[in-house]
XYZ file of C-alpha atoms in Angstrom:
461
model
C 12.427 -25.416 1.931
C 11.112 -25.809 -1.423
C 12.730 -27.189 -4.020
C 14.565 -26.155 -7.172
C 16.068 -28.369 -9.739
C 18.848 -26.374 -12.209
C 20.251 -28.854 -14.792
C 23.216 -27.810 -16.905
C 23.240 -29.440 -20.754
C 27.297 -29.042 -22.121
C 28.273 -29.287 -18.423
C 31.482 -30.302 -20.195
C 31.410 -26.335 -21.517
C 34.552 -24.649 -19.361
C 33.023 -20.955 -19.708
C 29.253 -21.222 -19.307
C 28.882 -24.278 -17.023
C 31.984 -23.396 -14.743
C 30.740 -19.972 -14.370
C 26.888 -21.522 -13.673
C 27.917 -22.843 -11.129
C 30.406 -20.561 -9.634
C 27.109 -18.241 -9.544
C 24.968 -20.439 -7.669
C 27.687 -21.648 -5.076
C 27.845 -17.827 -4.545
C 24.241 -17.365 -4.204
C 23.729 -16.670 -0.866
C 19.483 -17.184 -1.003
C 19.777 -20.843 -2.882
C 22.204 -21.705 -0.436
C 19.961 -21.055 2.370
C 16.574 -20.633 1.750
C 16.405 -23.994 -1.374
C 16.528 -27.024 -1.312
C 19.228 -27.032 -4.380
C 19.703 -30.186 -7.094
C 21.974 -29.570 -9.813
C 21.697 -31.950 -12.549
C 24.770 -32.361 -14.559
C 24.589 -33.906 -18.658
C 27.292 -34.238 -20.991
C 27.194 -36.965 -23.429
C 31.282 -36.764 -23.741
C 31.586 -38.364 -20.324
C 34.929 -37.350 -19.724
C 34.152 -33.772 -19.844
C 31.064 -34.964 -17.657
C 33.516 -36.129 -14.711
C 35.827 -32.704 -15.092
C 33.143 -30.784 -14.501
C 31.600 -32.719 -11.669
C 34.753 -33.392 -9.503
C 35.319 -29.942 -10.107
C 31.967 -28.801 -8.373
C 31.972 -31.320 -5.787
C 35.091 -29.864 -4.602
C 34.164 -26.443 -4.989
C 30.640 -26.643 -3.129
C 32.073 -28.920 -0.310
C 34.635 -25.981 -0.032
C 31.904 -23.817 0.669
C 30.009 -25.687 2.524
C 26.540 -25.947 -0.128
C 24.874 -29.066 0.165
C 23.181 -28.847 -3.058
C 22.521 -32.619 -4.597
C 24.676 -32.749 -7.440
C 24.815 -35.651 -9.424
C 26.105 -36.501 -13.321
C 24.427 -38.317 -16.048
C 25.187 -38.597 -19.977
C 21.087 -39.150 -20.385
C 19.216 -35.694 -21.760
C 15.659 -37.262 -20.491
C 16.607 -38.132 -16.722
C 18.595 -34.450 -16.489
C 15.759 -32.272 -17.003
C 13.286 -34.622 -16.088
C 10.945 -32.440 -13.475
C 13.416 -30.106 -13.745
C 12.376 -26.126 -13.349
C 15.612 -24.602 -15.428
C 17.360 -25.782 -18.001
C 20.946 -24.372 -19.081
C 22.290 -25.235 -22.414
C 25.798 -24.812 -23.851
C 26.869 -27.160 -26.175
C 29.090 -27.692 -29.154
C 30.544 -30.612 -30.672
C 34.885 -30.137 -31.255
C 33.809 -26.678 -31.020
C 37.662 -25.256 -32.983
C 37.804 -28.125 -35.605
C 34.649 -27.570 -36.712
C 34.561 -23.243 -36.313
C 37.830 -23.334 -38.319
C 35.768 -25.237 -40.993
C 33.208 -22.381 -41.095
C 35.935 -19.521 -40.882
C 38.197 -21.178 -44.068
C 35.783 -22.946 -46.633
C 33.360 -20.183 -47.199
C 36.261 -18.031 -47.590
C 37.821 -20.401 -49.881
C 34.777 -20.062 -52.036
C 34.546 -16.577 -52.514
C 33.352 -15.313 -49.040
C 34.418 -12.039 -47.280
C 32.904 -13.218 -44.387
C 35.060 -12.761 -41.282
C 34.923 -14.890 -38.042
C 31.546 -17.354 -39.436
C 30.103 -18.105 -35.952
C 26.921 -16.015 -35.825
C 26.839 -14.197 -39.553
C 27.852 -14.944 -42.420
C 27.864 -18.399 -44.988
C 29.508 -20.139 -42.217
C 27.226 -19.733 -38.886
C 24.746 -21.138 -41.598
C 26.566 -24.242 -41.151
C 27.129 -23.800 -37.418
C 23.248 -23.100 -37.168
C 22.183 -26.812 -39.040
C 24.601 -28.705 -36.897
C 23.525 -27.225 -33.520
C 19.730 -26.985 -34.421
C 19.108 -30.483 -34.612
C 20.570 -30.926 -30.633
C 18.959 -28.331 -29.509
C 15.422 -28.895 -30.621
C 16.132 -32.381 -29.250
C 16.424 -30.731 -25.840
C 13.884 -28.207 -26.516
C 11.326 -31.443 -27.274
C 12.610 -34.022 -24.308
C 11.363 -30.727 -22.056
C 8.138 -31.125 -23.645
C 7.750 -34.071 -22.140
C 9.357 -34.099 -18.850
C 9.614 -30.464 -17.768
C 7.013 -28.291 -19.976
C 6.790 -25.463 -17.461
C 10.519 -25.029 -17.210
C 12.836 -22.350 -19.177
C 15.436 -23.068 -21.118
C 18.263 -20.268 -20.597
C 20.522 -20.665 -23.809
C 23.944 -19.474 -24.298
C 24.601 -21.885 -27.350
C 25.578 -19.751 -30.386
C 24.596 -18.649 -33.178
C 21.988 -17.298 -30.488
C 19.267 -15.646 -32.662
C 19.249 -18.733 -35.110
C 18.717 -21.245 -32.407
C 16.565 -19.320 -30.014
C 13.991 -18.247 -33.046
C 14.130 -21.967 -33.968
C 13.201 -23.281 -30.480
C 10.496 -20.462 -30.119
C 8.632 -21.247 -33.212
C 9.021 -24.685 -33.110
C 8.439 -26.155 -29.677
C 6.139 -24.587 -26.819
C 9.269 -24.152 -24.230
C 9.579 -20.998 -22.593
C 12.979 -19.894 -23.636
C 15.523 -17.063 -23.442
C 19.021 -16.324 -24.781
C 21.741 -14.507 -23.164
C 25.423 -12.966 -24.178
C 27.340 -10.336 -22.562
C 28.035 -8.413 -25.756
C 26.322 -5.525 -24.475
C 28.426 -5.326 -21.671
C 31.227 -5.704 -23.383
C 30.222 -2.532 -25.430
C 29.620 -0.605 -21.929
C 32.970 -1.432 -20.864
C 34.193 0.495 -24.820
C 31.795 3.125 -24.015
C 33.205 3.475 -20.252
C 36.609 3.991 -21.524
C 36.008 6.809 -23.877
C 34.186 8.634 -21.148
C 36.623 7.925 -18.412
C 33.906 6.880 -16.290
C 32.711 3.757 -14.016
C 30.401 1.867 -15.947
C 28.232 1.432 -13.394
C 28.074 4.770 -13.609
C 26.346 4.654 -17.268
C 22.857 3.992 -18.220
C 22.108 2.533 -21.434
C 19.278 1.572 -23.950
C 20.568 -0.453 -26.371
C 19.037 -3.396 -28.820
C 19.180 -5.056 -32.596
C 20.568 -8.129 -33.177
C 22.513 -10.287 -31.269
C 26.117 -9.468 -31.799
C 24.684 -6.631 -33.799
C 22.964 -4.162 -31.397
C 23.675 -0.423 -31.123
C 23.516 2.037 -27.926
C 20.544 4.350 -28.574
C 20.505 6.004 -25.045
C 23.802 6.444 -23.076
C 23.440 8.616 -19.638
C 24.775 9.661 -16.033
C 23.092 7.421 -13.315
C 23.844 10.273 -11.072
C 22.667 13.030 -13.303
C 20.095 11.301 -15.789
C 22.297 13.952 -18.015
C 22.636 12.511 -22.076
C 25.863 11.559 -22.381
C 26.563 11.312 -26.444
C 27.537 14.522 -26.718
C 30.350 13.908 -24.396
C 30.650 10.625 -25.783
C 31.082 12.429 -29.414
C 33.761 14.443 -28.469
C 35.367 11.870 -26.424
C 35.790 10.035 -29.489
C 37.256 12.385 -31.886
C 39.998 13.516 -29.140
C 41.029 8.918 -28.907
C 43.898 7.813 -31.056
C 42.522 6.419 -33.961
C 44.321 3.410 -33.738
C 43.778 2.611 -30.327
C 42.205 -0.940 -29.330
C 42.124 -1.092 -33.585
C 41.297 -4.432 -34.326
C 38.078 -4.300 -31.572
C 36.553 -1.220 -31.729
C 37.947 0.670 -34.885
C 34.635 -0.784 -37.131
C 32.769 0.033 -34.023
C 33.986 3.776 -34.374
C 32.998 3.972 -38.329
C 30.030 2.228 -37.835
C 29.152 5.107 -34.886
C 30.268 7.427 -37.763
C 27.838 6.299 -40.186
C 24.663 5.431 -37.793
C 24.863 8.309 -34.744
C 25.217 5.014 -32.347
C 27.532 3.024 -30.830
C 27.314 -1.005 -31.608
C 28.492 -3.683 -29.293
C 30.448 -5.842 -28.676
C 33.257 -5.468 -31.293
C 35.126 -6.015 -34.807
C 34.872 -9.800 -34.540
C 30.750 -9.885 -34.056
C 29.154 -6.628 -36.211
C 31.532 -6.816 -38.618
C 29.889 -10.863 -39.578
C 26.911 -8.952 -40.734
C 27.986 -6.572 -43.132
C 30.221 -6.509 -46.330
C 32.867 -4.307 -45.695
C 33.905 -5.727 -41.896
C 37.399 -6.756 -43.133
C 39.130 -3.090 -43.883
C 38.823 -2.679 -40.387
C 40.199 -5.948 -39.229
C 44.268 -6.564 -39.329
C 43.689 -10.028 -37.259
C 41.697 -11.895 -40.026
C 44.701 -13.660 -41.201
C 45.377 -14.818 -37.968
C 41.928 -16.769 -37.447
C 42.984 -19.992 -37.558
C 45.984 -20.063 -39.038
C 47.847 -22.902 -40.681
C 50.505 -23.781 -43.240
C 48.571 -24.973 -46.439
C 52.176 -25.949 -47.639
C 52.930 -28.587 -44.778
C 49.588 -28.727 -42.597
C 46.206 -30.850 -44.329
C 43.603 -29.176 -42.241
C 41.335 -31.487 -40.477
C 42.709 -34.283 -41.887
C 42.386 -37.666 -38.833
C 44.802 -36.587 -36.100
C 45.397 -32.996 -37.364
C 46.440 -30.365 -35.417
C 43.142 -27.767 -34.883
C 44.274 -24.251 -35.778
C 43.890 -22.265 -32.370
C 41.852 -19.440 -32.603
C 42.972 -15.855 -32.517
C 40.445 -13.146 -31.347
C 42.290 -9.892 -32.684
C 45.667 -9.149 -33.688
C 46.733 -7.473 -30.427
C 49.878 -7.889 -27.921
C 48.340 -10.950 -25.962
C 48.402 -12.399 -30.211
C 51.303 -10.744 -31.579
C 54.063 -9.857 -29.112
C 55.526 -12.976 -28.042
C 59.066 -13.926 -27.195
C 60.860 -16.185 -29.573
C 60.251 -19.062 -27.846
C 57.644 -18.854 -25.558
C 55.238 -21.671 -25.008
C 51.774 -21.907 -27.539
C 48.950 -22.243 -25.445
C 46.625 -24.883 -26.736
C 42.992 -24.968 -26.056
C 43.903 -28.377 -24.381
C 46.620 -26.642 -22.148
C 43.410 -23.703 -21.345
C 40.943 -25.909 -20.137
C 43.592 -28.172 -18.060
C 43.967 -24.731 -16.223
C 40.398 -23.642 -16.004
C 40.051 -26.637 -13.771
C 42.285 -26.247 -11.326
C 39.581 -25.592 -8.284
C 41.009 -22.405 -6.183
C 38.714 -21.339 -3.798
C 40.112 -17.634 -3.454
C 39.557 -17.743 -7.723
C 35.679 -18.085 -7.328
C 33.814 -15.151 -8.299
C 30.579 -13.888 -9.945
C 30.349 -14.690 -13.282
C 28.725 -11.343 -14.333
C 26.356 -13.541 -16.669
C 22.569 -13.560 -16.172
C 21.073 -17.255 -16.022
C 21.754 -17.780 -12.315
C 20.317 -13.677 -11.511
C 17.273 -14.936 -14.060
C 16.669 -18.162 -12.064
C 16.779 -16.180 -9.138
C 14.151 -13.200 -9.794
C 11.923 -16.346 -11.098
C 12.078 -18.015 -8.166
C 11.637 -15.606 -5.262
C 9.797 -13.300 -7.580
C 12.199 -10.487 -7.969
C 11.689 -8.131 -10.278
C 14.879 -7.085 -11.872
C 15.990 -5.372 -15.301
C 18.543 -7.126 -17.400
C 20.493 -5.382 -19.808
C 20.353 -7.579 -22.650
C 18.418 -10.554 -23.329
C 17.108 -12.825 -26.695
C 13.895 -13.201 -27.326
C 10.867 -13.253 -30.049
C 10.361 -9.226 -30.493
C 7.000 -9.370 -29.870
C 6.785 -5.077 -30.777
C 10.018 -4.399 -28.778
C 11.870 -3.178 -31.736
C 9.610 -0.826 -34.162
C 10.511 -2.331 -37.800
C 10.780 -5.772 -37.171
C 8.850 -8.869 -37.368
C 7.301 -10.035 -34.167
C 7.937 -13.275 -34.247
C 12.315 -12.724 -35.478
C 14.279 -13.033 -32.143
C 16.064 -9.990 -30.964
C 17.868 -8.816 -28.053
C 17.205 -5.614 -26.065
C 16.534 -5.433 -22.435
C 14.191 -7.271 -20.390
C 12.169 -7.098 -17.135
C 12.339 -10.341 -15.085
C 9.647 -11.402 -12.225
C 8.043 -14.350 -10.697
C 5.737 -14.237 -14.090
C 8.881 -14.935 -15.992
C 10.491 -13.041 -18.772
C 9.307 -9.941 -20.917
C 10.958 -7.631 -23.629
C 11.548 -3.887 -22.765
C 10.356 -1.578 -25.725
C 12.670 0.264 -26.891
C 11.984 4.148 -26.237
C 14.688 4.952 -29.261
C 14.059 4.103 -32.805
C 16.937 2.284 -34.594
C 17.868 4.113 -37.579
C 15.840 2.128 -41.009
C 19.687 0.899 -42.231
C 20.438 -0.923 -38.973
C 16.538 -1.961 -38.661
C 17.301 -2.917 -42.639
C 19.968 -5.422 -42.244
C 18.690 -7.165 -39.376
C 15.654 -7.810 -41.176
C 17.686 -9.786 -43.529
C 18.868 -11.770 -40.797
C 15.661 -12.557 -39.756
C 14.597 -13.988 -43.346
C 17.674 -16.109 -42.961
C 16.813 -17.206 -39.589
C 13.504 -18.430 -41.337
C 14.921 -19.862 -44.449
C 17.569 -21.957 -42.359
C 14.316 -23.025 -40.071
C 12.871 -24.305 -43.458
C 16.307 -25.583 -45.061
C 16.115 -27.991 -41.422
C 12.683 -29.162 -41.831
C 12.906 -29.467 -45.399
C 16.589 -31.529 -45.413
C 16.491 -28.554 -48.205
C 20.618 -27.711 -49.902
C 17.909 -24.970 -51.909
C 16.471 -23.663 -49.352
C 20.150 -22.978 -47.774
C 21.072 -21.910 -50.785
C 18.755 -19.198 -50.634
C 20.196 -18.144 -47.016
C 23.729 -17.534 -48.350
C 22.983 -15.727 -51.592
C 21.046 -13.374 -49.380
C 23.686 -12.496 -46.804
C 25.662 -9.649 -47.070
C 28.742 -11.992 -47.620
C 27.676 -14.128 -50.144
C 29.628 -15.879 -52.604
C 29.053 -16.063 -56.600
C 25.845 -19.030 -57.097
C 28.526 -21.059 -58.530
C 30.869 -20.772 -55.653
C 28.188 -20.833 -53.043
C 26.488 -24.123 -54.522
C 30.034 -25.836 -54.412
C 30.546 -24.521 -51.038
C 27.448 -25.913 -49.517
C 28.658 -29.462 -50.822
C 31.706 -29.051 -49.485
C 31.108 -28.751 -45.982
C 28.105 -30.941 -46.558
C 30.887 -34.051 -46.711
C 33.699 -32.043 -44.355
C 30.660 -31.782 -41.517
C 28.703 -34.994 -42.527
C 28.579 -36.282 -39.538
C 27.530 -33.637 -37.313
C 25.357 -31.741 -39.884
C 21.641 -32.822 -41.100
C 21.354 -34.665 -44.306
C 20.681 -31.885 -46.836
C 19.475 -32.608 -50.426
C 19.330 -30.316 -53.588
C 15.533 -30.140 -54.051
């Protein structure tokens, strides 16, 4: 059998890298028909030896004889090997709270900060400089392989690695089918029932085809009246900026509230859980202070959120992942995301059509720049990875404000290179969520010293 090496980068992640490898203990052809090594890198090595006890007993359970083995070295992980998986993030919550409060603090209206707004600026500069350090060690020791990213913010990081090293690489997020689950409920319909074009930005893309599998019949109209019969309060905090924005546009965005509405100004009249984000007591509580408590992070104000008993237990983020690896065999399933489907079609040359992937556009969205990454869907084969055109235009105010996130991709690039507090200047004052110069030049120094440890050392030139 010949051989495939996989190695996972933030095997210490509990989402990406458990579900990695839940998909390929599950794959019935790299079980049988591969000889299988999974490398595993972390360089928090007790995260490292979670992860790895926790898929030695899962693939002994089922029998796989895959080679795993663990490191905390980048260069002997993907050394020779042919895919590279990358999830990483560094105290992920104590620093995300950072980018949620202090832009906001400053004069920002930005909600969430992880992939828009002043403070996935911040989040950007501290994850670039990893990355590209991956990106660069494959150079050298793996050129031909791809690097499947799931590290956010996804279009920052994937645009960097494109134009900046020669590695074959590819983002992925199941935001789209998040919004095909929101579109499935209006209908009242299976959603594998629904065909769908959709593209734009990632965590910014709209629906601009929606159909019957069975019928090839358009379904918007029905999708139209659908909506104006729903309660206009239902799911509210998810999908009511979803439901304006469709009013505005003619299309449907994905994947919710908490991701489009980090790209535009007016996100937060349609979001009742932004005080929740993080929240703390200013009065008794010195955020991220040494030995701190990290604010734990609230997706939406909903009844999981809200409706608690009186005394019921807080969940912490340490309690979560104690949970997530407890190994049950009969709790193994299919993760649903695409890296292990990619490696897959690669390998025994498949061809297969994802639904969404990131990539440099290349002409698969008419308006912008080929060389911005953008995610739409993709054909994938033994020749590797491709961009579907889109047969829909996006409408020129959509196709408008992604372009200026794709001048902010590029002035972040150059803020990097340049150890540049200007150039990164010039990023926030053009986002949609900017704060006053004054504020936003105090605000850049500000997280400059909170994140000086993790972010790159940035000078006012």
């Amino acid at each position: 059998m010949k051989k495939l090496k996989v190695s996972l980068v933030g095997a210490g992640s509990i989402s990406f890298a458990l579900g990695a490898l839940q998909d390929l203990v599950l794959s019935e052809r790299l079980k049988n028909q591969v000889d299988l090594e999974i490398a595993l890198m972390d360089i928090v090595e007790e995260n490292l030896n979670r992860t790895y006890n926790y898929a030695h007993e899962m693939f002994s359970e089922f029998n796989h004889h895959a080679k795993i083995w663990k490191t905390t070295e980048l260069r002997s992980a993907v050394a020779d090997a042919d895919f590279v998986i990358v999830a990483i993030e560094v105290e992920r919550y104590f620093y995300w709270s950072q980018d949620f409060h202090v832009p906001r603090r400053f004069g920002s209206k930005q909600i969430y900060g992880e992939n828009g707004g002043p403070g996935s600026m911040f989040h950007t500069l501290r994850n670039l400089g990893p990355m590209l350090e991956i990106a660069k060690t494959m150079e050298e020791v793996c050129p031909e392989a791809w690097f499947i990213n799931y590290t956010n913010p996804e279009a920052k990081l994937v645009e960097a690695i494109s134009k900046l090293t020669s590695i074959k690489v590819v983002g992925l997020c199941h935001g789209l089918d998040m919004g095909i689950d929101q579109i499935s409920e209006f209908l009242e319909m299976d959603r594998e029932d629904i065909g769908v074009e959709g593209g734009g930005l990632n965590h910014f893309g709209f629906f601009t085809k929606i159909w019957d599998k069975r019928t090839n019949e358009d379904l918007y109209p029905l999708f139209r009246e659908k909506e104006k019969k729903a309660n206009r309060l239902a799911h509210f905090d998810h999908i009511a900026l979803s439901r304006t924005m469709f009013h505005i546009y003619g299309y449907y965005p994905y994947p919710g509230t908490n991701h489009i509405g980090e790209y535009i100004s007016y996100a937060d009249d349609f979001y009742a859980g932004l005080p929740l984000q993080y929240r703390y007591d200013p009065i008794h509580e010195k955020l991220w202070e040494k030995g701190a408590r990290t604010p734990e992070f609230i997706y939406c104000a909903n009844g999981d959120s809200l409706d608690k008993p009186m005394f019921s237990e807080v969940k912490t983020h340490e309690v979560w992942t104690e949970e997530a690896y407890i190994f049950d065999k009969n709790h193994v399933g299919f993760s649903n995301e695409y890296a292990i489907p990619i490696i897959e079609a690669i390998y025994f040359n498949d061809e297969v059509t994802l639904n969404a992937v990131n990539m440099q556009n290349k002409g698969a969205i008419k308006g912008l720049p080929d060389d911005m990454v953008v995610e739409t869907q993709a054909i994938v084969n033994g020749s590797g990875i491709s961009l579907k055109a889109m047969e829909v235009e996006l409408p020129a105010a959509i196709v408008g404000t992604i372009h200026i996130q794709g001048t902010i991709h590029q002035l972040l690039i150059e803020a990097f290179l340049e150890q540049s507090k200007t150039k990164l200047l010039q990023a926030i004052l053009l986002d949609p969520q900017a704060p006053s110069y004054y504020q936003a030049c105090a605000m850049i120094d500000e997280m400059c010293k909170l994140q000086k440890d993790v972010l790159p050392e940035l000078e006012w030139i």
